[in-house]
Coordinates of N, CA, C and O and ligand atoms in Angstrom, one line a residue:
M859 N -60.2 -81.1 -164.8 CA -60.2 -80.1 -163.7 C -61.6 -79.9 -163.2 O -61.8 -79.8 -162.0
K860 N -62.6 -79.9 -164.1 CA -64.0 -79.8 -163.7 C -64.3 -81.0 -162.7 O -65.0 -80.8 -161.7
N861 N -63.9 -82.2 -163.1 CA -64.1 -83.4 -162.3 C -63.6 -83.1 -160.8 O -64.3 -83.5 -159.9
A862 N -62.4 -82.6 -160.8 CA -61.8 -82.4 -159.5 C -62.7 -81.5 -158.6 O -62.9 -81.7 -157.5
I863 N -63.2 -80.4 -159.3 CA -64.1 -79.5 -158.6 C -65.4 -80.2 -158.1 O -65.8 -80.0 -156.9
I864 N -66.0 -81.0 -159.0 CA -67.2 -81.7 -158.6 C -66.9 -82.7 -157.5 O -67.7 -82.7 -156.5
I865 N -65.8 -83.4 -157.6 CA -65.5 -84.3 -156.5 C -65.3 -83.6 -155.2 O -65.8 -84.0 -154.1
F866 N -64.6 -82.4 -155.3 CA -64.4 -81.6 -154.1 C -65.7 -81.2 -153.5 O -65.9 -81.4 -152.3
C867 N -66.7 -80.8 -154.4 CA -68.0 -80.4 -153.9 C -68.7 -81.5 -153.2 O -69.3 -81.3 -152.1
V868 N -68.7 -82.7 -153.8 CA -69.4 -83.8 -153.3 C -68.8 -84.2 -151.9 O -69.5 -84.3 -150.9
F869 N -67.5 -84.2 -151.8 CA -66.8 -84.5 -150.6 C -67.2 -83.4 -149.5 O -67.5 -83.8 -148.4
A870 N -67.2 -82.2 -150.0 CA -67.5 -81.1 -149.0 C -68.9 -81.3 -148.5 O -69.2 -81.2 -147.3
L871 N -69.9 -81.6 -149.4 CA -71.3 -81.8 -149.0 C -71.4 -82.9 -148.0 O -72.0 -82.8 -146.9
V872 N -70.8 -84.0 -148.4 CA -70.9 -85.2 -147.6 C -70.2 -84.9 -146.2 O -70.7 -85.3 -145.2
G873 N -69.1 -84.2 -146.4 CA -68.4 -83.9 -145.1 C -69.2 -83.0 -144.2 O -69.4 -83.4 -143.0
F874 N -69.8 -82.0 -144.7 CA -70.6 -81.1 -143.9 C -71.9 -81.8 -143.4 O -72.2 -81.7 -142.2
G875 N -72.5 -82.4 -144.4 CA -73.8 -83.1 -144.1 C -73.5 -84.1 -143.0 O -74.2 -84.2 -142.0
G876 N -72.5 -85.0 -143.2 CA -72.2 -86.0 -142.3 C -71.8 -85.4 -140.9 O -72.3 -85.8 -139.9
G877 N -71.0 -84.3 -141.0 CA -70.7 -83.6 -139.7 C -71.9 -83.1 -139.0 O -72.0 -83.3 -137.8
Y878 N -72.9 -82.6 -139.8 CA -74.1 -82.1 -139.2 C -74.9 -83.2 -138.5 O -75.2 -83.1 -137.3
L879 N -75.0 -84.3 -139.3 CA -75.8 -85.4 -138.7 C -75.1 -85.9 -137.4 O -75.7 -86.2 -136.4
F880 N -73.7 -86.0 -137.6 CA -73.0 -86.5 -136.4 C -73.2 -85.6 -135.2 O -73.4 -86.1 -134.1
S881 N -73.1 -84.3 -135.5 CA -73.2 -83.4 -134.3 C -74.6 -83.4 -133.8 O -74.9 -83.3 -132.6
Q882 N -75.6 -83.7 -134.7 CA -77.0 -83.9 -134.2 C -77.1 -85.0 -133.2 O -77.6 -84.9 -132.1
S883 N -76.6 -86.2 -133.7 CA -76.7 -87.4 -132.8 C -75.9 -87.1 -131.5 O -76.2 -87.5 -130.4
G884 N -74.8 -86.4 -131.7 CA -73.9 -86.1 -130.6 C -74.7 -85.3 -129.6 O -74.7 -85.5 -128.4
S885 N -75.4 -84.2 -130.1 CA -76.1 -83.3 -129.2 C -77.2 -84.0 -128.5 O -77.6 -83.6 -127.4
Q886 N -77.8 -85.0 -129.2 CA -78.9 -85.7 -128.5 C -78.3 -86.5 -127.4 O -78.9 -86.5 -126.3
E887 N -77.2 -87.1 -127.6 CA -76.6 -87.8 -126.5 C -76.2 -86.9 -125.3 O -76.5 -87.1 -124.2
Q888 N -75.7 -85.7 -125.7 CA -75.4 -84.7 -124.7 C -76.7 -84.2 -124.0 O -76.6 -84.0 -122.8
A889 N -77.8 -84.1 -124.8 CA -79.0 -83.7 -124.2 C -79.5 -84.6 -123.1 O -80.0 -84.2 -122.1
T890 N -79.2 -85.9 -123.2 CA -79.6 -86.8 -122.2 C -78.7 -86.8 -121.0 O -79.1 -87.0 -119.9
A891 N -77.4 -86.5 -121.3 CA -76.4 -86.5 -120.2 C -76.7 -85.4 -119.1 O -76.8 -85.8 -118.0
P892 N -77.0 -84.2 -119.5 CA -77.3 -83.2 -118.5 C -78.6 -83.5 -117.7 O -78.7 -83.2 -116.5
D893 N -79.5 -84.3 -118.3 CA -80.7 -84.7 -117.6 C -80.3 -85.6 -116.4 O -80.8 -85.4 -115.3
N894 N -79.4 -86.5 -116.7 CA -78.9 -87.4 -115.6 C -78.2 -86.5 -114.5 O -78.5 -86.7 -113.4
A895 N -77.4 -85.6 -115.0 CA -76.7 -84.7 -114.1 C -77.7 -83.9 -113.3 O -77.5 -83.8 -112.1
A896 N -78.8 -83.5 -113.9 CA -79.8 -82.7 -113.2 C -80.4 -83.5 -112.1 O -80.6 -83.0 -111.0
T897 N -80.8 -84.7 -112.4 CA -81.4 -85.6 -111.4 C -80.4 -85.9 -110.3 O -80.8 -85.9 -109.1
E898 N -79.2 -86.1 -110.7 CA -78.2 -86.3 -109.6 C -78.1 -85.1 -108.7 O -78.1 -85.2 -107.5
Q899 N -78.1 -83.9 -109.3 CA -78.0 -82.7 -108.5 C -79.2 -82.5 -107.6 O -79.1 -82.1 -106.5
T900 N -80.4 -82.8 -108.2 CA -81.6 -82.6 -107.3 C -81.6 -83.5 -106.1 O -82.2 -83.2 -105.1
T901 N -81.0 -84.7 -106.3 CA -80.9 -85.6 -105.2 C -79.9 -85.1 -104.2 O -80.0 -85.4 -103.0
Q902 N -78.9 -84.3 -104.6 CA -77.9 -83.8 -103.7 C -78.5 -82.6 -103.0 O -78.2 -82.4 -101.8
D903 N -79.2 -81.7 -103.7 CA -79.6 -80.4 -103.2 C -80.3 -80.5 -101.8 O -79.9 -79.7 -100.9
P904 N -81.3 -81.4 -101.5 CA -81.9 -81.4 -100.2 C -81.0 -81.5 -99.1 O -81.1 -80.9 -98.1
E905 N -79.9 -82.4 -99.3 CA -78.9 -82.5 -98.2 C -78.3 -81.2 -97.9 O -78.1 -80.8 -96.8
Q906 N -77.9 -80.4 -99.0 CA -77.2 -79.2 -98.8 C -78.2 -78.2 -98.1 O -77.7 -77.5 -97.2
E907 N -79.4 -78.2 -98.5 CA -80.4 -77.3 -97.9 C -80.5 -77.6 -96.4 O -80.6 -76.7 -95.6
E908 N -80.6 -78.9 -96.1 CA -80.7 -79.3 -94.7 C -79.6 -78.6 -93.9 O -79.8 -78.1 -92.8
K909 N -78.4 -78.7 -94.4 CA -77.2 -78.1 -93.7 C -77.4 -76.7 -93.4 O -77.1 -76.2 -92.4
V910 N -77.9 -75.9 -94.5 CA -78.1 -74.5 -94.3 C -79.2 -74.2 -93.3 O -79.1 -73.3 -92.5
D911 N -80.3 -75.0 -93.4 CA -81.4 -74.8 -92.6 C -81.2 -75.0 -91.1 O -81.8 -74.4 -90.2
A912 N -80.3 -76.0 -90.8 CA -80.0 -76.3 -89.5 C -79.5 -75.1 -88.7 O -78.7 -74.4 -89.1
P913 N -80.1 -74.8 -87.5 CA -79.7 -73.7 -86.8 C -78.3 -73.8 -86.3 O -77.9 -74.9 -85.9
A914 N -77.5 -72.7 -86.4 CA -76.2 -72.8 -86.0 C -76.1 -72.9 -84.5 O -76.9 -72.3 -83.8
P915 N -75.2 -73.8 -84.0 CA -75.2 -74.0 -82.6 C -74.7 -72.7 -81.9 O -73.8 -72.1 -82.3
T916 N -75.5 -72.3 -80.9 CA -75.1 -71.0 -80.2 C -75.3 -71.2 -78.7 O -76.4 -71.7 -78.3
A917 N -74.4 -70.7 -78.0 CA -74.5 -70.8 -76.5 C -75.0 -69.6 -75.9 O -75.3 -69.5 -74.7
V918 N -75.2 -68.5 -76.7 CA -75.6 -67.2 -76.1 C -77.1 -67.1 -76.1 O -77.9 -67.7 -76.9
T919 N -77.6 -66.1 -75.4 CA -79.0 -65.8 -75.3 C -79.5 -65.1 -76.6 O -78.6 -64.6 -77.4
A920 N -80.8 -64.9 -76.8 CA -81.3 -64.3 -78.0 C -80.8 -62.8 -78.1 O -80.4 -62.4 -79.2
E921 N -80.7 -62.2 -77.0 CA -80.2 -60.8 -77.0 C -78.7 -60.7 -77.3 O -78.3 -59.7 -77.9
G922 N -78.0 -61.8 -77.0 CA -76.6 -61.8 -77.2 C -76.2 -62.1 -78.6 O -75.0 -61.9 -79.0
E923 N -77.1 -62.7 -79.4 CA -76.8 -63.2 -80.7 C -76.2 -62.2 -81.6 O -75.2 -62.5 -82.3
I924 N -76.7 -61.0 -81.7 CA -76.2 -60.0 -82.6 C -74.8 -59.7 -82.4 O -74.0 -59.5 -83.3
F925 N -74.3 -59.7 -81.2 CA -72.9 -59.5 -80.9 C -72.0 -60.6 -81.4 O -70.9 -60.3 -81.8
Q926 N -72.6 -61.8 -81.4 CA -71.8 -62.9 -81.9 C -71.8 -62.8 -83.4 O -70.7 -62.9 -84.0
Q927 N -72.9 -62.5 -84.0 CA -73.0 -62.4 -85.5 C -72.1 -61.3 -86.0 O -71.5 -61.5 -87.1
K928 N -72.0 -60.2 -85.3 CA -71.2 -59.1 -85.8 C -69.7 -59.1 -85.4 O -69.0 -58.2 -85.6
G929 N -69.4 -60.1 -84.6 CA -68.0 -60.3 -84.2 C -67.6 -59.4 -83.0 O -66.4 -59.3 -82.7
C930 N -68.5 -58.8 -82.4 CA -68.2 -57.9 -81.3 C -67.6 -58.7 -80.1 O -66.8 -58.1 -79.4
I931 N -68.0 -60.0 -80.0 CA -67.5 -60.7 -78.8 C -66.0 -61.1 -78.9 O -65.5 -61.6 -78.0
A932 N -65.4 -60.8 -80.1 CA -64.0 -61.0 -80.1 C -63.3 -60.0 -79.1 O -62.2 -60.3 -78.6
C933 N -63.9 -58.9 -78.8 CA -63.3 -57.9 -77.9 C -64.2 -57.6 -76.7 O -63.7 -56.9 -75.8
H934 N -65.5 -57.9 -76.7 CA -66.4 -57.5 -75.6 C -67.1 -58.7 -75.0 O -67.5 -59.6 -75.7
S935 N -67.2 -58.6 -73.7 CA -68.2 -59.5 -73.0 C -69.4 -58.6 -72.7 O -69.4 -57.4 -72.7
I936 N -70.6 -59.3 -72.5 CA -71.8 -58.6 -72.0 C -72.3 -59.5 -71.0 O -73.2 -60.4 -71.2
E937 N -71.7 -59.4 -69.8 CA -72.0 -60.4 -68.7 C -73.5 -60.5 -68.4 O -74.0 -61.6 -68.2
N938 N -74.2 -59.4 -68.4 CA -75.6 -59.4 -68.1 C -76.4 -60.2 -69.1 O -77.6 -60.6 -68.8
L939 N -75.9 -60.5 -70.3 CA -76.6 -61.3 -71.3 C -76.0 -62.7 -71.4 O -76.3 -63.5 -72.3
G940 N -75.1 -63.0 -70.5 CA -74.4 -64.3 -70.5 C -73.4 -64.4 -71.7 O -73.1 -65.5 -72.1
V941 N -73.0 -63.3 -72.2 CA -72.0 -63.4 -73.3 C -70.6 -63.2 -72.8 O -70.3 -62.1 -72.2
K942 N -69.8 -64.2 -73.0 CA -68.4 -64.1 -72.6 C -67.5 -63.9 -73.8 O -67.5 -64.8 -74.7
G943 N -66.8 -62.9 -73.9 CA -66.0 -62.6 -75.1 C -64.6 -62.1 -74.7 O -64.2 -62.3 -73.5
G944 N -64.0 -61.5 -75.6 CA -62.6 -61.0 -75.4 C -62.5 -59.8 -74.4 O -63.6 -59.3 -74.0
V945 N -61.3 -59.5 -74.0 CA -61.1 -58.4 -73.0 C -60.5 -57.2 -73.6 O -60.1 -56.3 -72.8
T946 N -60.4 -57.1 -74.9 CA -59.8 -55.9 -75.5 C -60.6 -54.7 -75.2 O -60.1 -53.6 -74.9
G947 N -61.9 -54.9 -75.3 CA -62.9 -53.8 -75.0 C -63.6 -54.0 -73.7 O -63.5 -55.1 -73.2
P948 N -64.2 -53.0 -73.2 CA -64.9 -53.1 -71.9 C -66.1 -54.0 -72.0 O -66.7 -54.1 -73.1
D949 N -66.6 -54.5 -70.9 CA -67.8 -55.2 -70.8 C -69.0 -54.2 -71.1 O -69.0 -53.1 -70.7
L950 N -69.9 -54.7 -72.0 CA -70.9 -53.8 -72.5 C -72.2 -53.8 -71.7 O -73.2 -53.2 -72.1
S951 N -72.2 -54.5 -70.5 CA -73.5 -54.7 -69.8 C -74.1 -53.3 -69.4 O -75.3 -53.2 -69.4
K952 N -73.3 -52.3 -69.2 CA -73.9 -51.0 -68.8 C -73.7 -50.0 -69.9 O -73.9 -48.8 -69.6
A953 N -73.3 -50.4 -71.1 CA -72.9 -49.4 -72.1 C -74.1 -48.5 -72.4 O -74.0 -47.4 -72.8
Y954 N -75.3 -49.1 -72.4 CA -76.5 -48.3 -72.7 C -76.6 -47.1 -71.9 O -77.0 -46.0 -72.4
V955 N -76.3 -47.1 -70.6 CA -76.3 -45.9 -69.8 C -75.0 -45.2 -69.7 O -75.0 -44.0 -69.5
N956 N -73.9 -45.9 -70.0 CA -72.5 -45.3 -69.9 C -72.1 -44.5 -71.0 O -71.4 -43.5 -70.9
V957 N -72.4 -44.9 -72.2 CA -71.7 -44.4 -73.4 C -71.8 -42.9 -73.6 O -70.9 -42.3 -73.9
E958 N -73.0 -42.4 -73.4 CA -73.2 -40.9 -73.6 C -72.2 -40.1 -72.7 O -71.6 -39.2 -73.2
G959 N -72.1 -40.5 -71.4 CA -71.2 -39.8 -70.5 C -69.8 -40.0 -70.9 O -69.0 -39.1 -70.8
K960 N -69.5 -41.2 -71.4 CA -68.1 -41.6 -71.7 C -67.6 -41.0 -73.0 O -66.5 -40.6 -73.1
H961 N -68.5 -41.1 -74.0 CA -68.0 -40.8 -75.4 C -68.7 -39.5 -76.0 O -68.5 -39.2 -77.1
G962 N -69.6 -38.9 -75.2 CA -70.2 -37.7 -75.6 C -71.3 -37.8 -76.7 O -71.7 -36.8 -77.2
K963 N -71.8 -39.0 -76.9 CA -73.0 -39.1 -77.8 C -73.7 -40.3 -77.4 O -73.2 -41.3 -76.9
P964 N -75.1 -40.3 -77.7 CA -75.9 -41.5 -77.4 C -75.4 -42.7 -78.1 O -74.8 -42.6 -79.1
I965 N -75.8 -43.9 -77.5 CA -75.2 -45.1 -78.0 C -75.4 -45.4 -79.5 O -74.6 -45.8 -80.2
N966 N -76.7 -45.0 -80.0 CA -76.9 -45.3 -81.4 C -76.1 -44.4 -82.3 O -75.7 -44.9 -83.4
E967 N -75.8 -43.2 -81.9 CA -74.9 -42.3 -82.6 C -73.4 -42.8 -82.6 O -72.7 -42.9 -83.6
F968 N -73.1 -43.3 -81.3 CA -71.7 -43.8 -81.1 C -71.5 -45.0 -82.1 O -70.4 -45.1 -82.7
L969 N -72.5 -45.9 -82.2 CA -72.3 -47.1 -83.1 C -72.3 -46.7 -84.5 O -71.7 -47.5 -85.4
K970 N -72.8 -45.6 -84.9 CA -72.7 -45.1 -86.3 C -71.4 -44.5 -86.6 O -70.7 -44.8 -87.6
Q971 N -70.9 -43.6 -85.6 CA -69.7 -42.9 -85.8 C -69.0 -42.8 -84.5 O -69.1 -41.8 -83.8
P972 N -68.3 -43.9 -84.1 CA -67.6 -43.9 -82.8 C -66.6 -42.8 -82.6 O -65.9 -42.4 -83.6
T973 N -66.5 -42.3 -81.4 CA -65.5 -41.2 -81.2 C -64.2 -41.8 -80.6 O -63.3 -41.0 -80.5
S974 N -64.2 -43.0 -80.3 CA -63.0 -43.6 -79.7 C -62.2 -44.3 -80.7 O -62.7 -44.7 -81.8
A975 N -60.9 -44.5 -80.4 CA -59.9 -45.0 -81.4 C -60.2 -46.4 -81.9 O -60.4 -46.5 -83.2
V976 N -60.4 -47.4 -81.1 CA -60.5 -48.7 -81.6 C -61.8 -48.9 -82.3 O -61.9 -49.5 -83.4
M977 N -62.9 -48.4 -81.7 CA -64.2 -48.6 -82.3 C -64.4 -47.9 -83.6 O -65.1 -48.3 -84.5
S978 N -63.7 -46.7 -83.8 CA -63.7 -46.1 -85.1 C -63.2 -47.0 -86.1 O -63.7 -47.1 -87.2
T979 N -62.1 -47.7 -85.8 CA -61.5 -48.6 -86.8 C -62.5 -49.8 -87.0 O -62.7 -50.2 -88.2
V980 N -63.0 -50.3 -86.0 CA -64.0 -51.5 -86.1 C -65.1 -51.1 -87.0 O -65.4 -51.8 -88.0
I981 N -65.8 -50.0 -86.7 CA -67.0 -49.6 -87.4 C -66.6 -49.1 -88.8 O -67.3 -49.3 -89.8
G982 N -65.5 -48.4 -88.9 CA -65.0 -47.8 -90.2 C -64.8 -48.9 -91.2 O -65.1 -48.8 -92.4
G983 N -64.3 -50.1 -90.7 CA -64.0 -51.2 -91.6 C -65.2 -52.1 -91.9 O -65.2 -52.8 -92.9
N984 N -66.2 -51.9 -91.1 CA -67.4 -52.8 -91.2 C -68.6 -52.2 -90.6 O -69.1 -52.5 -89.5
P985 N -69.2 -51.2 -91.3 CA -70.3 -50.4 -90.7 C -71.5 -51.2 -90.4 O -71.7 -52.2 -91.1
L986 N -72.3 -50.8 -89.4 CA -73.5 -51.5 -89.0 C -74.7 -50.9 -89.7 O -74.7 -49.7 -89.9
T987 N -75.6 -51.7 -90.1 CA -76.9 -51.2 -90.7 C -77.7 -50.6 -89.6 O -77.5 -50.9 -88.4
D988 N -78.7 -49.7 -89.9 CA -79.6 -49.2 -88.9 C -80.3 -50.3 -88.2 O -80.5 -50.2 -87.0
D989 N -80.6 -51.4 -88.9 CA -81.3 -52.5 -88.3 C -80.5 -53.1 -87.2 O -80.9 -53.4 -86.1
E990 N -79.2 -53.3 -87.6 CA -78.3 -53.9 -86.6 C -78.0 -53.0 -85.4 O -78.0 -53.5 -84.3
I991 N -77.9 -51.7 -85.6 CA -77.7 -50.8 -84.5 C -79.0 -50.9 -83.6 O -78.8 -50.9 -82.4
N992 N -80.2 -50.9 -84.2 CA -81.4 -51.0 -83.4 C -81.3 -52.3 -82.5 O -81.7 -52.2 -81.3
K993 N -80.9 -53.4 -83.1 CA -80.9 -54.6 -82.4 C -79.9 -54.5 -81.2 O -80.2 -55.0 -80.1
I994 N -78.7 -54.0 -81.5 CA -77.7 -53.9 -80.5 C -78.1 -53.0 -79.4 O -78.0 -53.3 -78.2
V995 N -78.7 -51.8 -79.7 CA -79.1 -50.9 -78.7 C -80.2 -51.5 -77.8 O -80.2 -51.4 -76.6
E996 N -81.2 -52.2 -78.5 CA -82.2 -52.9 -77.8 C -81.7 -53.9 -76.8 O -82.1 -54.0 -75.6
S997 N -80.7 -54.7 -77.3 CA -80.1 -55.7 -76.4 C -79.3 -55.1 -75.3 O -79.4 -55.6 -74.1
L998 N -78.6 -54.0 -75.5 CA -77.8 -53.3 -74.5 C -78.7 -52.7 -73.5 O -78.4 -52.6 -72.3
K999 N -79.9 -52.3 -73.9 CA -80.9 -51.7 -73.0 C -81.4 -52.8 -72.0 O -81.4 -52.6 -70.8
I1000 N -81.7 -54.0 -72.6 CA -82.1 -55.1 -71.8 C -81.0 -55.5 -70.8 O -81.3 -55.7 -69.6
A1001 N -79.8 -55.5 -71.3 CA -78.6 -55.8 -70.4 C -78.5 -54.8 -69.3 O -78.2 -55.2 -68.1
S1002 N -78.7 -53.5 -69.6 CA -78.5 -52.5 -68.5 C -79.6 -52.6 -67.5 O -79.4 -52.1 -66.4
E1003 N -80.7 -53.2 -67.8 CA -81.8 -53.2 -66.9 C -81.8 -54.5 -66.0 O -82.6 -54.6 -65.1
K1004 N -80.9 -55.4 -66.3 CA -80.8 -56.6 -65.6 C -80.1 -56.4 -64.2 O -79.3 -55.6 -64.1
Ligands
HEC2225 C1 -61.1 -55.1 -82.2 C2 -61.8 -55.2 -80.9 C3 -63.2 -54.7 -80.9 C4 -64.3 -55.1 -81.6 C5 -64.4 -56.2 -82.6 C6 -65.5 -54.4 -81.1 N1 -65.1 -53.5 -80.2 FE1 -66.3 -52.2 -79.2 N2 -64.7 -51.4 -78.2 C7 -63.4 -51.9 -78.3 C8 -62.6 -51.1 -77.4 C9 -61.1 -51.2 -77.2 C10 -63.4 -50.1 -76.8 C11 -63.0 -49.0 -75.9 C12 -63.0 -47.7 -76.6 C13 -62.1 -47.6 -77.7 O1 -60.9 -47.7 -77.5 O2 -62.5 -47.5 -78.9 C14 -64.7 -50.4 -77.3 C15 -65.9 -49.7 -76.9 C16 -67.2 -50.0 -77.3 C17 -68.3 -49.3 -76.8 C18 -68.3 -48.2 -75.7 C19 -68.4 -48.9 -74.4 C20 -67.7 -48.1 -73.3 O3 -68.0 -48.4 -72.1 O4 -66.7 -47.4 -73.6 C21 -69.4 -49.9 -77.3 C22 -70.9 -49.6 -77.1 C23 -68.9 -50.9 -78.2 N3 -67.5 -50.9 -78.2 C24 -69.7 -51.7 -79.0 C25 -69.2 -52.6 -79.9 C26 -70.1 -53.4 -80.8 C27 -71.6 -53.3 -80.8 C28 -69.2 -54.2 -81.5 C29 -69.6 -55.1 -82.6 C30 -70.3 -54.5 -83.8 C31 -67.9 -53.9 -81.1 N4 -67.9 -53.0 -80.1 C32 -66.8 -54.5 -81.6 C33 -63.0 -52.9 -79.1 C34 -63.7 -53.6 -80.0

């Protein structure tokens, strides 16, 4: 019986020890594998960055860009900025001077909390940051002066 226990212990030690050594050599092989993967990745990365860095093709003027970015042109044109968009909403060329009379609040307030039906839904679902509102108001001011 004692022999059996000793044999078991020897096998267990050899088993664990061997397993340990095996896993060591295995992890060394694994350690070199990610290195290769890493170099492969670094060779791929510059290509991906180039794609991101490349300026998105845009047909609109600098002032019109924000309306494209925020999806406004799905419903609005701003003819004075050369922006041709959807016809669901009115042309915004004169919005800078019109909005207060039409909607009862200055344009920057209107863009924060529109009083009209469709724009309430548009802004409610996707609010504009102060920065974006400033850009939009600035662009609409330029449009209204053209
Ligand atoms: C889903 C269509 C839609 C989108 C998208 C949209 N609008 Fe409008 N917008 C309208 C409609 C329709 C009106 C007319 C008033 C109303 O019904 O809300 C309007 C009115 C306006 C007005 C008041 C102009 C006026 O003469 O009454 C301004 C300013 C305006 N939108 C700016 C924007 C800006 C800036 C964006 C982008 C962040 C935008 N809109 C996105 C549909 C849209």
